[in-house]
Structures are given as C-alpha cells and as structure tokens.
Amino acid sequence: MTLSSVTVVDHPLVQHKLTIMRERDTSTKSFRTLLREISLLLCYEATRDLELTTKSIETPLQTMQAPTLSGKKLVFVPILRAGMGLLEGMLDLVPSARVAHIGLYRDHETLQAIEYYFKAPEDLSDRLVIVLDPMLATANSASAAIERLKEHGARNIRFVCLLAAPEGVAKIRASHPDVPVYCAAIDTRLNEKGYIVPGLGDAGDRMYGTK
Ligand code: PRP
Ligand code: URA
C-alpha cells in the first residue's frame, strides 16, 4: 500500500490566522472564530478532488451540461471536544454532509486515547469520511478514531487538523497509511507531556475557556 500523503495548507490567510491563534493572549472568542475560518479553508483543500458528474440544467439563455457533485453525501467526524471547532466551517462549505461524533480524551499519564462516545450514520462504507481534530500530537486519538470508523465500515477516510507534530504524522502514516492528512502546519516536536511545541496549548481549553 502506498503511504498516505500529508498536505500542509500554506495559504497566507491560513498562516496569518494560525499565528493569531497561537498567541497566548488571543481571547476564547477570537480563537473559536479563527478556527472556524481556517476550517473552511482546510475543507476547501481536503475536498479538492471530489468527483463530479454532469447534469442538464436550463440557464436563462440555454440548456447546458453542468458539473455537480457525484456520489453519496460526505461524513464529517469531529473528535470531541476540540474537533467541534472545525465542524461548523466544514458544514458552511458542505451543508448537506452527514455528521458522526466520536468522544475521546487523552489519559494525561499514558497519553492513550479513552473512548466515551460513538455515533455514526450506518452506511459509512461508500462515503468519504473526514475526521476533524485541531491537534495531531501523539496521534493516539486520531488512530483510535480511524480504527473505530474502519470497524464501522469506513474505507475512504481523510484526517484534517490544524497543527501536527512530526511524531503524530509518522504514527498515522504507519498505523493508517491509507489516510491522507491535511493540516495548516507541522510543528517542531512533542514535549515531555505530549504537547505540540511551539503549538498553541490545549485546543479544547482555549476554545471553551476551561483553563
Ligand atoms: C486533544 C486534541 C486531540 C488530542 C490530540 O484532546 O483535541 O483529540 O488531544 O492528542 P494525541 O494526538 O496525543 O492523541 P484532549 O484529549 O485534550 O481532549 P478534549 O478535546 O476533550 O480536551
Ligand atoms: N492536545 C492539545 O490540545 N494540544 C497539544 O499540544 C497536544 C494535544
């Protein structure tokens, strides 16, 4: 199997907004707004190769064969909690998408992902499934989410995040080589507590003001 691709979305607007998000004094409100704005731009890249078909339409001037999306509706899968911050921007661009939810948190000692919730549409096998989480650190959470989705039949999966650590990218490529990754930046490293450095801190806490 070929190794999954990693796409860094280096659009100037994404990079500018990401810098503001990283700053420690950026407010909770701004952090959420910027994440939503960036998610729209990440969605644009992650759906760039969606398949099209054509249909016959009437413009005010004539009939034409016009492009339209083919296939079944996409499924977005935010990893709770912080993945919710990417969802609304994605739905702004693809309003008809289905949404699955997976609840995972990292055990602070072991950094293993603990699952507490899963709810997905039944027919995942013939849909494009896009997993959302702002942070790919150890990739334990992303790998567990992808594993669970595969158990439920998903075969065409992509992972969209804001920041990735090189360690997390390596792990996803090893554990799920079929899953392309889209992110705004790959940072330097993980620290001893499993946080991305320089990073932006704890994404969930910064989104919801819980610390
Ligand atoms: C954060 C983040 C990811 C996970 C990434 O969630 O939103 O889900 O950590 O780390 P990993 O790649 O090492 O697994 P967290 O566990 O803090 O839960 P929360 O979203 O509920 O705050
Ligand atoms: N989860 C976060 O929210 N931030 C990190 O840096 C790593 C994991």
PDB file of C-alpha atoms and ligand atoms in Angstrom:
ATOM      1  CA  MET A   1       0.000   0.000   0.000  1.00  0.00           C
ATOM      2  CA  THR A   2       1.301   3.478  -0.798  1.00  0.00           C
ATOM      3  CA  LEU A   3       1.964   5.796   2.133  1.00  0.00           C
ATOM      4  CA  SER A   4      -0.666   8.401   2.830  1.00  0.00           C
ATOM      5  CA  SER A   5       0.031  11.947   1.734  1.00  0.00           C
ATOM      6  CA  VAL A   6       0.409  14.892   4.080  1.00  0.00           C
ATOM      7  CA  THR A   7      -0.784  18.226   2.712  1.00  0.00           C
ATOM      8  CA  VAL A   8       0.286  21.403   4.509  1.00  0.00           C
ATOM      9  CA  VAL A   9      -2.131  24.174   3.559  1.00  0.00           C
ATOM     10  CA  ASP A  10       0.281  27.085   3.389  1.00  0.00           C
ATOM     11  CA  HIS A  11      -2.185  29.671   2.089  1.00  0.00           C
ATOM     12  CA  PRO A  12      -1.233  33.094   3.524  1.00  0.00           C
ATOM     13  CA  LEU A  13      -4.665  33.597   5.106  1.00  0.00           C
ATOM     14  CA  VAL A  14      -4.393  30.265   6.913  1.00  0.00           C
ATOM     15  CA  GLN A  15      -0.884  31.051   8.143  1.00  0.00           C
ATOM     16  CA  HIS A  16      -1.859  34.552   9.308  1.00  0.00           C
ATOM     17  CA  LYS A  17      -4.904  33.311  11.228  1.00  0.00           C
ATOM     18  CA  LEU A  18      -2.919  30.434  12.740  1.00  0.00           C
ATOM     19  CA  THR A  19      -0.336  32.861  14.106  1.00  0.00           C
ATOM     20  CA  ILE A  20      -3.062  34.801  15.916  1.00  0.00           C
ATOM     21  CA  MET A  21      -4.450  31.550  17.332  1.00  0.00           C
ATOM     22  CA  ARG A  22      -1.045  30.552  18.685  1.00  0.00           C
ATOM     23  CA  GLU A  23      -0.616  33.797  20.658  1.00  0.00           C
ATOM     24  CA  ARG A  24      -1.291  33.200  24.335  1.00  0.00           C
ATOM     25  CA  ASP A  25      -3.347  36.383  24.795  1.00  0.00           C
ATOM     26  CA  THR A  26      -5.803  35.669  21.995  1.00  0.00           C
ATOM     27  CA  SER A  27      -9.290  35.523  23.527  1.00  0.00           C
ATOM     28  CA  THR A  28     -11.506  32.461  23.618  1.00  0.00           C
ATOM     29  CA  LYS A  29     -13.963  34.183  21.295  1.00  0.00           C
ATOM     30  CA  SER A  30     -11.288  35.065  18.715  1.00  0.00           C
ATOM     31  CA  PHE A  31      -9.761  31.598  18.974  1.00  0.00           C
ATOM     32  CA  ARG A  32     -13.098  29.966  18.102  1.00  0.00           C
ATOM     33  CA  THR A  33     -13.794  32.419  15.270  1.00  0.00           C
ATOM     34  CA  LEU A  34     -10.360  31.914  13.726  1.00  0.00           C
ATOM     35  CA  LEU A  35     -10.637  28.124  13.968  1.00  0.00           C
ATOM     36  CA  ARG A  36     -13.951  28.245  12.151  1.00  0.00           C
ATOM     37  CA  GLU A  37     -12.489  30.492   9.442  1.00  0.00           C
ATOM     38  CA  ILE A  38      -9.438  28.267   8.960  1.00  0.00           C
ATOM     39  CA  SER A  39     -11.568  25.128   8.884  1.00  0.00           C
ATOM     40  CA  LEU A  40     -13.365  26.463   5.842  1.00  0.00           C
ATOM     41  CA  LEU A  41     -10.065  26.876   4.033  1.00  0.00           C
ATOM     42  CA  LEU A  42      -8.844  23.430   5.131  1.00  0.00           C
ATOM     43  CA  CYS A  43     -12.117  21.940   3.893  1.00  0.00           C
ATOM     44  CA  TYR A  44     -11.558  23.561   0.512  1.00  0.00           C
ATOM     45  CA  GLU A  45      -8.225  21.721   0.195  1.00  0.00           C
ATOM     46  CA  ALA A  46      -9.405  18.408   1.634  1.00  0.00           C
ATOM     47  CA  THR A  47     -12.286  18.237  -0.855  1.00  0.00           C
ATOM     48  CA  ARG A  48     -10.362  19.486  -3.878  1.00  0.00           C
ATOM     49  CA  ASP A  49     -10.585  16.147  -5.723  1.00  0.00           C
ATOM     50  CA  LEU A  50     -14.237  15.304  -5.059  1.00  0.00           C
ATOM     51  CA  GLU A  51     -15.754  13.544  -8.019  1.00  0.00           C
ATOM     52  CA  LEU A  52     -18.072  15.422 -10.342  1.00  0.00           C
ATOM     53  CA  THR A  53     -20.657  14.315 -12.805  1.00  0.00           C
ATOM     54  CA  THR A  54     -22.764  16.478 -15.073  1.00  0.00           C
ATOM     55  CA  LYS A  55     -26.453  17.187 -15.250  1.00  0.00           C
ATOM     56  CA  SER A  56     -28.605  19.009 -17.706  1.00  0.00           C
ATOM     57  CA  ILE A  57     -29.776  22.429 -16.499  1.00  0.00           C
ATOM     58  CA  GLU A  58     -31.536  25.400 -18.038  1.00  0.00           C
ATOM     59  CA  THR A  59     -29.745  28.719 -17.685  1.00  0.00           C
ATOM     60  CA  PRO A  60     -31.770  31.812 -18.625  1.00  0.00           C
ATOM     61  CA  LEU A  61     -30.105  31.546 -22.054  1.00  0.00           C
ATOM     62  CA  GLN A  62     -29.859  27.878 -22.941  1.00  0.00           C
ATOM     63  CA  THR A  63     -29.579  24.265 -21.831  1.00  0.00           C
ATOM     64  CA  MET A  64     -26.158  23.085 -20.692  1.00  0.00           C
ATOM     65  CA  GLN A  65     -24.438  20.070 -19.169  1.00  0.00           C
ATOM     66  CA  ALA A  66     -23.213  21.476 -15.851  1.00  0.00           C
ATOM     67  CA  PRO A  67     -20.898  19.915 -13.230  1.00  0.00           C
ATOM     68  CA  THR A  68     -22.392  18.669  -9.983  1.00  0.00           C
ATOM     69  CA  LEU A  69     -21.013  16.544  -7.132  1.00  0.00           C
ATOM     70  CA  SER A  70     -21.476  12.807  -7.596  1.00  0.00           C
ATOM     71  CA  GLY A  71     -21.688  10.020  -5.061  1.00  0.00           C
ATOM     72  CA  LYS A  72     -23.107   9.855  -1.567  1.00  0.00           C
ATOM     73  CA  LYS A  73     -23.015  12.683   0.953  1.00  0.00           C
ATOM     74  CA  LEU A  74     -19.743  13.149   2.879  1.00  0.00           C
ATOM     75  CA  VAL A  75     -19.464  12.408   6.573  1.00  0.00           C
ATOM     76  CA  PHE A  76     -17.609  14.780   8.903  1.00  0.00           C
ATOM     77  CA  VAL A  77     -16.410  13.246  12.168  1.00  0.00           C
ATOM     78  CA  PRO A  78     -15.345  15.723  14.857  1.00  0.00           C
ATOM     79  CA  ILE A  79     -13.351  14.168  17.688  1.00  0.00           C
ATOM     80  CA  LEU A  80     -14.903  15.626  20.864  1.00  0.00           C
ATOM     81  CA  ARG A  81     -14.356  18.107  22.206  1.00  0.00           C
ATOM     82  CA  ALA A  82     -11.943  20.214  20.214  1.00  0.00           C
ATOM     83  CA  GLY A  83     -12.895  18.728  16.841  1.00  0.00           C
ATOM     84  CA  MET A  84     -16.216  20.571  17.155  1.00  0.00           C
ATOM     85  CA  GLY A  85     -14.285  23.763  16.456  1.00  0.00           C
ATOM     86  CA  LEU A  86     -13.604  22.599  12.898  1.00  0.00           C
ATOM     87  CA  LEU A  87     -17.102  21.330  12.173  1.00  0.00           C
ATOM     88  CA  GLU A  88     -19.122  24.490  11.506  1.00  0.00           C
ATOM     89  CA  GLY A  89     -16.700  25.847   8.906  1.00  0.00           C
ATOM     90  CA  MET A  90     -16.755  22.485   7.130  1.00  0.00           C
ATOM     91  CA  LEU A  91     -20.564  22.496   7.143  1.00  0.00           C
ATOM     92  CA  ASP A  92     -20.570  26.044   5.797  1.00  0.00           C
ATOM     93  CA  LEU A  93     -18.902  24.666   2.652  1.00  0.00           C
ATOM     94  CA  VAL A  94     -20.651  21.268   2.540  1.00  0.00           C
ATOM     95  CA  PRO A  95     -24.023  21.878   4.198  1.00  0.00           C
ATOM     96  CA  SER A  96     -25.519  18.544   3.175  1.00  0.00           C
ATOM     97  CA  ALA A  97     -22.798  16.473   4.840  1.00  0.00           C
ATOM     98  CA  ARG A  98     -23.688  13.912   7.499  1.00  0.00           C
ATOM     99  CA  VAL A  99     -22.007  14.194  10.894  1.00  0.00           C
ATOM    100  CA  ALA A 100     -20.691  11.397  13.112  1.00  0.00           C
ATOM    101  CA  HIS A 101     -19.342  12.097  16.607  1.00  0.00           C
ATOM    102  CA  ILE A 102     -16.595  10.298  18.471  1.00  0.00           C
ATOM    103  CA  GLY A 103     -15.771  11.182  22.062  1.00  0.00           C
ATOM    104  CA  LEU A 104     -12.138  10.603  23.062  1.00  0.00           C
ATOM    105  CA  TYR A 105      -9.876  12.112  25.676  1.00  0.00           C
ATOM    106  CA  ARG A 106      -6.182  11.600  26.347  1.00  0.00           C
ATOM    107  CA  ASP A 107      -5.221   9.978  29.628  1.00  0.00           C
ATOM    108  CA  HIS A 108      -2.745  12.534  30.985  1.00  0.00           C
ATOM    109  CA  GLU A 109      -0.360   9.858  32.314  1.00  0.00           C
ATOM    110  CA  THR A 110      -0.301   7.321  29.495  1.00  0.00           C
ATOM    111  CA  LEU A 111      -1.379   9.647  26.621  1.00  0.00           C
ATOM    112  CA  GLN A 112      -3.589   6.805  25.422  1.00  0.00           C
ATOM    113  CA  ALA A 113      -6.989   7.734  23.954  1.00  0.00           C
ATOM    114  CA  ILE A 114     -10.026   6.753  26.040  1.00  0.00           C
ATOM    115  CA  GLU A 115     -13.289   6.492  24.100  1.00  0.00           C
ATOM    116  CA  TYR A 116     -16.542   7.592  25.745  1.00  0.00           C
ATOM    117  CA  TYR A 117     -18.949   8.149  22.834  1.00  0.00           C
ATOM    118  CA  PHE A 118     -19.568   6.992  19.274  1.00  0.00           C
ATOM    119  CA  LYS A 119     -22.489   7.714  16.961  1.00  0.00           C
ATOM    120  CA  ALA A 120     -22.265   7.495  13.179  1.00  0.00           C
ATOM    121  CA  PRO A 121     -24.514   7.063  10.137  1.00  0.00           C
ATOM    122  CA  GLU A 122     -24.921   3.364   9.336  1.00  0.00           C
ATOM    123  CA  ASP A 123     -23.688   3.374   5.762  1.00  0.00           C
ATOM    124  CA  LEU A 124     -20.094   4.579   6.064  1.00  0.00           C
ATOM    125  CA  SER A 125     -18.658   2.161   3.527  1.00  0.00           C
ATOM    126  CA  ASP A 126     -19.451   4.118   0.373  1.00  0.00           C
ATOM    127  CA  ARG A 127     -18.947   7.637   1.719  1.00  0.00           C
ATOM    128  CA  LEU A 128     -15.921   9.893   2.037  1.00  0.00           C
ATOM    129  CA  VAL A 129     -15.333  10.227   5.789  1.00  0.00           C
ATOM    130  CA  ILE A 130     -13.373  13.272   7.012  1.00  0.00           C
ATOM    131  CA  VAL A 131     -12.132  13.126  10.621  1.00  0.00           C
ATOM    132  CA  LEU A 132     -11.665  16.503  12.341  1.00  0.00           C
ATOM    133  CA  ASP A 133      -9.425  17.405  15.265  1.00  0.00           C
ATOM    134  CA  PRO A 134      -7.306  20.565  15.583  1.00  0.00           C
ATOM    135  CA  MET A 135      -4.367  18.717  17.143  1.00  0.00           C
ATOM    136  CA  LEU A 136      -2.399  15.684  15.910  1.00  0.00           C
ATOM    137  CA  ALA A 137       0.108  15.173  18.730  1.00  0.00           C
ATOM    138  CA  THR A 138       0.985  11.531  19.525  1.00  0.00           C
ATOM    139  CA  ALA A 139      -1.807  10.590  17.058  1.00  0.00           C
ATOM    140  CA  ASN A 140      -3.220   8.155  19.603  1.00  0.00           C
ATOM    141  CA  SER A 141      -6.622   9.901  19.410  1.00  0.00           C
ATOM    142  CA  ALA A 142      -6.628  10.112  15.608  1.00  0.00           C
ATOM    143  CA  SER A 143      -5.552   6.472  15.239  1.00  0.00           C
ATOM    144  CA  ALA A 144      -8.230   5.270  17.675  1.00  0.00           C
ATOM    145  CA  ALA A 145     -10.929   7.289  15.882  1.00  0.00           C
ATOM    146  CA  ILE A 146      -9.875   5.988  12.466  1.00  0.00           C
ATOM    147  CA  GLU A 147      -9.732   2.425  13.811  1.00  0.00           C
ATOM    148  CA  ARG A 148     -13.286   2.701  15.147  1.00  0.00           C
ATOM    149  CA  LEU A 149     -14.564   4.166  11.859  1.00  0.00           C
ATOM    150  CA  LYS A 150     -12.943   1.336   9.923  1.00  0.00           C
ATOM    151  CA  GLU A 151     -14.632  -1.169  12.262  1.00  0.00           C
ATOM    152  CA  HIS A 152     -17.906   0.507  11.241  1.00  0.00           C
ATOM    153  CA  GLY A 153     -17.138   0.029   7.558  1.00  0.00           C
ATOM    154  CA  ALA A 154     -15.440   3.281   6.536  1.00  0.00           C
ATOM    155  CA  ARG A 155     -12.963   2.683   3.706  1.00  0.00           C
ATOM    156  CA  ASN A 156     -12.299   6.158   2.354  1.00  0.00           C
ATOM    157  CA  ILE A 157     -11.033   8.328   5.224  1.00  0.00           C
ATOM    158  CA  ARG A 158      -9.177  11.652   5.429  1.00  0.00           C
ATOM    159  CA  PHE A 159      -7.882  13.425   8.528  1.00  0.00           C
ATOM    160  CA  VAL A 160      -7.993  17.221   8.843  1.00  0.00           C
ATOM    161  CA  CYS A 161      -6.207  19.055  11.651  1.00  0.00           C
ATOM    162  CA  LEU A 162      -4.763  22.460  12.365  1.00  0.00           C
ATOM    163  CA  LEU A 163      -1.400  21.547  13.887  1.00  0.00           C
ATOM    164  CA  ALA A 164       0.559  18.306  13.657  1.00  0.00           C
ATOM    165  CA  ALA A 165       3.685  17.066  15.400  1.00  0.00           C
ATOM    166  CA  PRO A 166       6.208  15.150  13.277  1.00  0.00           C
ATOM    167  CA  GLU A 167       5.736  12.224  15.686  1.00  0.00           C
ATOM    168  CA  GLY A 168       1.981  12.207  15.060  1.00  0.00           C
ATOM    169  CA  VAL A 169       2.373  12.380  11.307  1.00  0.00           C
ATOM    170  CA  ALA A 170       4.802   9.431  11.417  1.00  0.00           C
ATOM    171  CA  LYS A 171       2.425   7.410  13.566  1.00  0.00           C
ATOM    172  CA  ILE A 172      -0.609   7.988  11.316  1.00  0.00           C
ATOM    173  CA  ARG A 173       1.420   7.091   8.264  1.00  0.00           C
ATOM    174  CA  ALA A 174       2.479   3.859   9.944  1.00  0.00           C
ATOM    175  CA  SER A 175      -0.862   2.887  11.522  1.00  0.00           C
ATOM    176  CA  HIS A 176      -3.190   4.122   8.761  1.00  0.00           C
ATOM    177  CA  PRO A 177      -1.153   4.507   5.561  1.00  0.00           C
ATOM    178  CA  ASP A 178      -4.352   4.803   3.544  1.00  0.00           C
ATOM    179  CA  VAL A 179      -5.476   8.012   5.300  1.00  0.00           C
ATOM    180  CA  PRO A 180      -4.307  11.348   3.822  1.00  0.00           C
ATOM    181  CA  VAL A 181      -3.646  14.120   6.336  1.00  0.00           C
ATOM    182  CA  TYR A 182      -4.370  17.841   5.812  1.00  0.00           C
ATOM    183  CA  CYS A 183      -3.009  20.428   8.233  1.00  0.00           C
ATOM    184  CA  ALA A 184      -2.031  24.092   8.465  1.00  0.00           C
ATOM    185  CA  ALA A 185       1.435  23.420   9.925  1.00  0.00           C
ATOM    186  CA  ILE A 186       3.760  20.680  11.134  1.00  0.00           C
ATOM    187  CA  ASP A 187       5.474  21.975  14.268  1.00  0.00           C
ATOM    188  CA  THR A 188       8.876  21.093  15.735  1.00  0.00           C
ATOM    189  CA  ARG A 189       8.235  18.324  18.266  1.00  0.00           C
ATOM    190  CA  LEU A 190       6.237  16.990  21.191  1.00  0.00           C
ATOM    191  CA  ASN A 191       7.297  17.967  24.707  1.00  0.00           C
ATOM    192  CA  GLU A 192       7.573  15.510  27.619  1.00  0.00           C
ATOM    193  CA  LYS A 193       3.844  15.942  28.360  1.00  0.00           C
ATOM    194  CA  GLY A 194       2.824  15.166  24.798  1.00  0.00           C
ATOM    195  CA  TYR A 195       2.056  18.785  23.854  1.00  0.00           C
ATOM    196  CA  ILE A 196       2.940  20.144  20.431  1.00  0.00           C
ATOM    197  CA  VAL A 197       5.808  22.684  20.531  1.00  0.00           C
ATOM    198  CA  PRO A 198       5.646  25.581  19.787  1.00  0.00           C
ATOM    199  CA  GLY A 199       1.961  24.714  19.296  1.00  0.00           C
ATOM    200  CA  LEU A 200      -0.938  26.677  20.730  1.00  0.00           C
ATOM    201  CA  GLY A 201      -1.531  24.943  24.047  1.00  0.00           C
ATOM    202  CA  ASP A 202      -4.589  22.823  24.831  1.00  0.00           C
ATOM    203  CA  ALA A 203      -7.009  23.369  21.953  1.00  0.00           C
ATOM    204  CA  GLY A 204     -10.117  22.326  23.909  1.00  0.00           C
ATOM    205  CA  ASP A 205      -9.288  24.616  26.831  1.00  0.00           C
ATOM    206  CA  ARG A 206      -8.557  27.528  24.526  1.00  0.00           C
ATOM    207  CA  MET A 207     -11.805  27.007  22.589  1.00  0.00           C
ATOM    208  CA  TYR A 208     -14.024  26.712  25.619  1.00  0.00           C
ATOM    209  CA  GLY A 209     -12.124  28.776  28.215  1.00  0.00           C
ATOM    210  CA  THR A 210     -11.816  25.865  30.617  1.00  0.00           C
ATOM    211  CA  LYS A 211      -8.369  26.836  31.904  1.00  0.00           C
TER     212      LYS A 211
HETATM  213  C1  PRP B   1      -6.725  16.861  22.437  1.00  0.00           C
HETATM  214  C2  PRP B   1      -6.969  17.108  20.960  1.00  0.00           C
HETATM  215  C3  PRP B   1      -6.883  15.721  20.394  1.00  0.00           C
HETATM  216  C4  PRP B   1      -5.832  15.078  21.251  1.00  0.00           C
HETATM  217  C5  PRP B   1      -4.538  15.059  20.466  1.00  0.00           C
HETATM  218  O1  PRP B   1      -7.861  16.388  23.051  1.00  0.00           O
HETATM  219  O2  PRP B   1      -8.187  17.732  20.704  1.00  0.00           O
HETATM  220  O3  PRP B   1      -8.086  14.999  20.442  1.00  0.00           O
HETATM  221  O4  PRP B   1      -5.669  15.903  22.418  1.00  0.00           O
HETATM  222  O5  PRP B   1      -3.553  14.385  21.143  1.00  0.00           O
HETATM  223  P1  PRP B   1      -2.966  12.984  20.676  1.00  0.00           P
HETATM  224  O6  PRP B   1      -2.641  13.130  19.231  1.00  0.00           O
HETATM  225  O7  PRP B   1      -1.742  12.832  21.534  1.00  0.00           O
HETATM  226  O8  PRP B   1      -3.974  11.910  20.935  1.00  0.00           O
HETATM  227  P2  PRP B   1      -7.939  16.069  24.613  1.00  0.00           P
HETATM  228  O9  PRP B   1      -7.543  14.654  24.875  1.00  0.00           O
HETATM  229  O10 PRP B   1      -7.183  17.110  25.386  1.00  0.00           O
HETATM  230  O11 PRP B   1      -9.478  16.129  24.923  1.00  0.00           O
HETATM  231  P3  PRP B   1     -10.507  17.347  24.844  1.00  0.00           P
HETATM  232  O12 PRP B   1     -10.700  17.690  23.391  1.00  0.00           O
HETATM  233  O13 PRP B   1     -11.723  16.781  25.440  1.00  0.00           O
HETATM  234  O14 PRP B   1      -9.930  18.494  25.618  1.00  0.00           O
HETATM  235  N1  URA B   2      -3.749  18.280  22.562  1.00  0.00           N
HETATM  236  C1  URA B   2      -3.802  19.643  22.581  1.00  0.00           C
HETATM  237  O1  URA B   2      -4.884  20.227  22.736  1.00  0.00           O
HETATM  238  N2  URA B   2      -2.658  20.322  22.407  1.00  0.00           N
HETATM  239  C2  URA B   2      -1.483  19.712  22.221  1.00  0.00           C
HETATM  240  O2  URA B   2      -0.455  20.404  22.060  1.00  0.00           O
HETATM  241  C3  URA B   2      -1.446  18.300  22.224  1.00  0.00           C
HETATM  242  C4  URA B   2      -2.601  17.623  22.381  1.00  0.00           C
END
